[in-house]
mmCIF file of C-alpha atoms in Angstrom:
data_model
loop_
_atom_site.group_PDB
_atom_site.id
_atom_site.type_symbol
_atom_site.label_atom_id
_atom_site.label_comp_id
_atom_site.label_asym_id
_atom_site.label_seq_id
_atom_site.Cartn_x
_atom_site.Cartn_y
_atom_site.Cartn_z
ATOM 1 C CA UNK A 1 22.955 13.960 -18.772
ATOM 2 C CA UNK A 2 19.234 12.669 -18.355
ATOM 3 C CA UNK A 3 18.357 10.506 -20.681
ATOM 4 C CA UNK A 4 14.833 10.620 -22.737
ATOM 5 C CA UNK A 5 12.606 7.666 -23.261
ATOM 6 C CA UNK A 6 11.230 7.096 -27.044
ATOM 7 C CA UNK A 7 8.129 7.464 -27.353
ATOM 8 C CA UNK A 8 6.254 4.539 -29.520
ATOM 9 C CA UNK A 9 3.709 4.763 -31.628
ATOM 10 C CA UNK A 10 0.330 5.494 -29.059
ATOM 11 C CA UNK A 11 -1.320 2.118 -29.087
ATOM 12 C CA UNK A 12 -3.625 3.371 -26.104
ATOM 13 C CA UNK A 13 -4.432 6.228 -24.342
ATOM 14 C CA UNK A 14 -1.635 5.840 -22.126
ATOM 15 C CA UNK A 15 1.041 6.936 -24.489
ATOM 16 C CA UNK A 16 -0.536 9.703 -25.545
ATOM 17 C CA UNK A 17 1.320 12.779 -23.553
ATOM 18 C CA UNK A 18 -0.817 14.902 -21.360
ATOM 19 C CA UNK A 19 -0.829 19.002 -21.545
ATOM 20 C CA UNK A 20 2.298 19.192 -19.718
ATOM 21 C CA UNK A 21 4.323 16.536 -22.026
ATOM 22 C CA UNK A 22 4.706 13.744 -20.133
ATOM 23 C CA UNK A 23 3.261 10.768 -20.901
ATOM 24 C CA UNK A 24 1.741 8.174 -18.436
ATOM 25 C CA UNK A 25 4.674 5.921 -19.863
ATOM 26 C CA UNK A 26 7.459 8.411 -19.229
ATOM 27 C CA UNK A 27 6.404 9.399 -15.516
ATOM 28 C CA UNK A 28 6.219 5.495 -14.777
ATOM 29 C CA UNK A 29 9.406 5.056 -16.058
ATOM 30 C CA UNK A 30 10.734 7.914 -14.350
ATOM 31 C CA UNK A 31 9.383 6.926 -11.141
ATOM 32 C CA UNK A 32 10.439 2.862 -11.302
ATOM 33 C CA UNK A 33 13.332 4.175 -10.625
ATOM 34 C CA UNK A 34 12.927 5.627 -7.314
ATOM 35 C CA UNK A 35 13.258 3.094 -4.707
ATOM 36 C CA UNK A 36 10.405 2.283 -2.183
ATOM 37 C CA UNK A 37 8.945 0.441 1.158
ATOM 38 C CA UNK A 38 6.910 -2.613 0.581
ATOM 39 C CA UNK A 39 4.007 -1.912 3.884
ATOM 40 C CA UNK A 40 0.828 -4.472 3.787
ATOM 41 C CA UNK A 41 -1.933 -1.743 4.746
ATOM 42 C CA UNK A 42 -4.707 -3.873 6.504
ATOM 43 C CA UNK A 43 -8.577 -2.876 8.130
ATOM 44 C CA UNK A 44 -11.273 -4.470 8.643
ATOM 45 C CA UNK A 45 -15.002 -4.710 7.534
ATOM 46 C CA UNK A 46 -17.350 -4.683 9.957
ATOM 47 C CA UNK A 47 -20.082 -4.930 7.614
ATOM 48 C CA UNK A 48 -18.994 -7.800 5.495
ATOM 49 C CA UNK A 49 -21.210 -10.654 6.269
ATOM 50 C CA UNK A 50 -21.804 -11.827 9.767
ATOM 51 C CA UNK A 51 -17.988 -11.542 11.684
ATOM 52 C CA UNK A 52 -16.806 -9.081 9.162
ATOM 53 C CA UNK A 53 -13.907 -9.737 6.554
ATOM 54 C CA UNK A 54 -10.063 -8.895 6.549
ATOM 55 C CA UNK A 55 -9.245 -6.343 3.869
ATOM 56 C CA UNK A 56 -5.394 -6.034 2.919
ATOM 57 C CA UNK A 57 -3.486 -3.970 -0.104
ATOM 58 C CA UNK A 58 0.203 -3.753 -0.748
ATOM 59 C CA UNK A 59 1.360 0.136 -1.027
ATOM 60 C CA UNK A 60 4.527 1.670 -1.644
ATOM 61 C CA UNK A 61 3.210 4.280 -1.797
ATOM 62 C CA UNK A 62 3.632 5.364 2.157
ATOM 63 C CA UNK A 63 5.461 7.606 4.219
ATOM 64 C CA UNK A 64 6.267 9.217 7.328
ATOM 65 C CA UNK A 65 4.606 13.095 7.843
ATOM 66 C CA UNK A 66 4.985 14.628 10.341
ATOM 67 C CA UNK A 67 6.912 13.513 14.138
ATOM 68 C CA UNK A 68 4.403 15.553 16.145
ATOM 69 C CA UNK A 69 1.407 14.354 15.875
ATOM 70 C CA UNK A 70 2.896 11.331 14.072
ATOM 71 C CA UNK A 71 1.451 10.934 10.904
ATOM 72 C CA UNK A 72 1.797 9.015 8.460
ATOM 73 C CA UNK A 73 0.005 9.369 4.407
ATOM 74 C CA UNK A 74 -0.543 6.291 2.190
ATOM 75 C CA UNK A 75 -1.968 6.743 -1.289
ATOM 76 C CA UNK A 76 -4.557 4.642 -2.807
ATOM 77 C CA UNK A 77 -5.911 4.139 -5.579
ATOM 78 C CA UNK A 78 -9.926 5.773 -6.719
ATOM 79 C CA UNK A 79 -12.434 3.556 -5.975
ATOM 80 C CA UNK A 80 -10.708 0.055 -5.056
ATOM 81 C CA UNK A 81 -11.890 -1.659 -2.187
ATOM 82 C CA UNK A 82 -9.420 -0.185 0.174
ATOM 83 C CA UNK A 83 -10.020 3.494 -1.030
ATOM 84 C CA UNK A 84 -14.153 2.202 -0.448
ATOM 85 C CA UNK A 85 -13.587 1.196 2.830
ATOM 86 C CA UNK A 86 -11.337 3.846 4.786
ATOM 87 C CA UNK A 87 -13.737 6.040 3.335
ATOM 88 C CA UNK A 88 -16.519 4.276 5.882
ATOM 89 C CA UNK A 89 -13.929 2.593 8.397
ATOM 90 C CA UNK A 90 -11.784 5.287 10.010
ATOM 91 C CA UNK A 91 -9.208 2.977 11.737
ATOM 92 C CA UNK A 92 -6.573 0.824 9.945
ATOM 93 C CA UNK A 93 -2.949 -1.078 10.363
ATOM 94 C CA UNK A 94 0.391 -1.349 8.619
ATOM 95 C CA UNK A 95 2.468 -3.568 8.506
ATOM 96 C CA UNK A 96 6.067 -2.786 7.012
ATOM 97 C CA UNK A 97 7.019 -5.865 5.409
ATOM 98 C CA UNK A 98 10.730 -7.747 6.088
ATOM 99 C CA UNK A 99 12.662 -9.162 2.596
ATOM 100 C CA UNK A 100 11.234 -12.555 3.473
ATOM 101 C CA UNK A 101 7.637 -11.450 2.634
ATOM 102 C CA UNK A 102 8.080 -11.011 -1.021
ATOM 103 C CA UNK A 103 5.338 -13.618 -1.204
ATOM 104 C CA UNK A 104 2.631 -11.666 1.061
ATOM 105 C CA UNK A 105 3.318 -8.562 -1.029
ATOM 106 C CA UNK A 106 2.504 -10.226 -3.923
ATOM 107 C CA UNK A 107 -0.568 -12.012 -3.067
ATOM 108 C CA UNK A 108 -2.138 -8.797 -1.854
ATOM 109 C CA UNK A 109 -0.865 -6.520 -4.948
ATOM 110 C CA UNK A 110 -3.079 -8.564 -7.234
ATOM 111 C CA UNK A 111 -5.544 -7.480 -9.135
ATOM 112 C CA UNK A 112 -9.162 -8.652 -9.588
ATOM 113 C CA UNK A 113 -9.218 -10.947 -6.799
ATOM 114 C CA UNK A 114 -12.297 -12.790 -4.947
ATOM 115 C CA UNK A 115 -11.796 -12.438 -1.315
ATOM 116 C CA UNK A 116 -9.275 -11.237 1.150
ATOM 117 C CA UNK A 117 -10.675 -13.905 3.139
ATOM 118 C CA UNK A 118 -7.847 -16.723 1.599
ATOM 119 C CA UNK A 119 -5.392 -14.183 1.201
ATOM 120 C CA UNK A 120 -4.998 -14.146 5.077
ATOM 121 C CA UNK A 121 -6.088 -17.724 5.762
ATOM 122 C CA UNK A 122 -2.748 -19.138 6.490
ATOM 123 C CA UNK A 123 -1.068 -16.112 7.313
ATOM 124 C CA UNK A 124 0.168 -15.862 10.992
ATOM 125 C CA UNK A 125 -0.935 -11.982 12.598
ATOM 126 C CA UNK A 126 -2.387 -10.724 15.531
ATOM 127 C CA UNK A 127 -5.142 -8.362 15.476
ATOM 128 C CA UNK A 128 -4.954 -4.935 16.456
ATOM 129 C CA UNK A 129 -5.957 -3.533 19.979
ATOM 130 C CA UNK A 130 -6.786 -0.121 18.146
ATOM 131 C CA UNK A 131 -7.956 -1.018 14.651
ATOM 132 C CA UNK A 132 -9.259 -4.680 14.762
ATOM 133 C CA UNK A 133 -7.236 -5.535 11.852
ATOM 134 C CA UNK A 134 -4.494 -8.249 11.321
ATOM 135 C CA UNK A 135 -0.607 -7.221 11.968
ATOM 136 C CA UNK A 136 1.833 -9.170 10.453
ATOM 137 C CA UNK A 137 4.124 -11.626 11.799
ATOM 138 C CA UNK A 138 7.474 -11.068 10.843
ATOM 139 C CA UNK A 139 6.892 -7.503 10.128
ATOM 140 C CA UNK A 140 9.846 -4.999 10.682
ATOM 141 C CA UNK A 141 7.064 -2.600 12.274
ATOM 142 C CA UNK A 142 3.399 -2.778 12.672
ATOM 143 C CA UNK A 143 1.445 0.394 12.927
ATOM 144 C CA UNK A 144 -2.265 1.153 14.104
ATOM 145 C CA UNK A 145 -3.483 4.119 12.606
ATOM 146 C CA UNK A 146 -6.891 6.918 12.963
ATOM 147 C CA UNK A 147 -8.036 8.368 9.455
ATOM 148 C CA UNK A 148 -6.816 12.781 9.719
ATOM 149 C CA UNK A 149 -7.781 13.633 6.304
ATOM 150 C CA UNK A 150 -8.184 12.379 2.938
ATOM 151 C CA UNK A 151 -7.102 14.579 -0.092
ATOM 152 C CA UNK A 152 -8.181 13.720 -3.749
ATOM 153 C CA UNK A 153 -5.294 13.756 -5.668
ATOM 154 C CA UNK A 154 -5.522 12.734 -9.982
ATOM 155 C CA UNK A 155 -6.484 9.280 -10.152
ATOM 156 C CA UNK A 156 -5.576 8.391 -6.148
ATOM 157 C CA UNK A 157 -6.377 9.602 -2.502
ATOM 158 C CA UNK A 158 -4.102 10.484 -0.639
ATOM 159 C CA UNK A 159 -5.278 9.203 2.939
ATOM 160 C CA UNK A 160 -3.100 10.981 6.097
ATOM 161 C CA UNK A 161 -3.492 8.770 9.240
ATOM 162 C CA UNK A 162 -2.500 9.644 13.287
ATOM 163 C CA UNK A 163 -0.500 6.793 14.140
ATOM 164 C CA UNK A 164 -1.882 5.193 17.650
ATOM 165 C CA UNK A 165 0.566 2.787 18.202
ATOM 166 C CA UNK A 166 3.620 1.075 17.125
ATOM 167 C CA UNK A 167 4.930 -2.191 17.249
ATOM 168 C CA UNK A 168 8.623 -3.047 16.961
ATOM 169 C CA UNK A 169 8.915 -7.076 17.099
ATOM 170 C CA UNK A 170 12.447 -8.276 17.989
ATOM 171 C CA UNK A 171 14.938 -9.873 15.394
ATOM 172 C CA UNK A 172 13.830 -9.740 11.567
ATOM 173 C CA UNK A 173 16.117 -9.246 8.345
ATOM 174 C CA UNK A 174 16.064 -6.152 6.241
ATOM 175 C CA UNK A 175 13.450 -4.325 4.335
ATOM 176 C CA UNK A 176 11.456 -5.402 1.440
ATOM 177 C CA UNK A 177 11.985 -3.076 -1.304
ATOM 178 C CA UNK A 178 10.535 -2.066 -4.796
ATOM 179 C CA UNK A 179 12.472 -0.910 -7.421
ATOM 180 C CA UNK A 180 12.052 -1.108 -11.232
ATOM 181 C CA UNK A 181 8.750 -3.014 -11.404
ATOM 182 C CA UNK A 182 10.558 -6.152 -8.894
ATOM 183 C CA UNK A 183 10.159 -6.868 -5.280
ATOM 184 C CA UNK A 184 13.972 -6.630 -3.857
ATOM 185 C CA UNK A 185 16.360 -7.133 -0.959
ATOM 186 C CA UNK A 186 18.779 -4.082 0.075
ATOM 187 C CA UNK A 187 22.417 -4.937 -0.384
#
């Protein structure tokens, strides 16, 4: 038997249900409790200042689309940096992050931050033959990707990428995980 949320009392916006009846509350809920991939999706700026500057994002939001071509989609939120700058840049990396990297996913999932530029400062990667932009060490998999097609969808894009090539580093633990609002470890 599925169980409902209670609604409170709307304090903001958020609570307030949309036409179909589900507020943005509920559908978070709901969806905490599907279990994702922790990837570090990484490009770099060309334009920013005089060598450029290392952009990263953690996603969970990414999956495999199709096998042939390979494919892969992420989804990004409207109008943050990364959204800005695969909209100009049409090559980017991923790297799918091992349990052990808790700590990189949650330096690059925070909000309102100065500068990529210390985020990757003493982080050990290699750039990318394809994309320019830094794969992680200690990554399960590291993936180079070419921008197919971006589709507006509510308040993110969805951006579909040809994968170019693939890296598959020896060794490593599991997968880093997220499930009900916490970083996690399979098993």
């Amino acid at each position: 038997m599925l169980q409902r949320i209670p609604s409170s009392p709307p304090v903001s916006d958020l609570a307030i249900p949309h036409a179909e009846g589900v507020s943005n509350d509920e559908f978070r809920a709901a969806m905490a409790r599907l279990a994702a991939g922790v990837v570090l999706v990484t490009a770099h700026d060309p334009d920013d200042g005089p060598r450029g500057e290392d952009v990263g994002m953690t996603a969970t939001a990414f999956i495999s689309v199709s096998l042939d071509p390979p494919l892969v989609l992420v989804s990004l939120r409207n109008g943050s940096r990364m959204d800005d700058l695969l909209a100009d840049v049409p090559v980017w990396a991923v790297s799918i992050l091992a349990e052990d990297q808790r700590h990189v996913a949650g330096r690059f999932a925070m909000k309102n931050r100065v500068s990529d530029r210390l985020l990757f400062a003493d982080l050990p990667y290699a750039r990318g033959e394809e994309s320019g932009a830094p794969l992680l060490d200690g990554a399960l998999a590291v993936l180079e990707c070419r921008t197919e097609n971006r589709v507006l969808a509510g308040d993110h894009t969805l951006v579909v990428g040809r994968v170019l090539s693939v890296g598959l580093p020896l060794g490593g633990g599991g997968p880093l995980t997220y499930y009900q609002g916490k970083y996690r470890r399979l098993g």
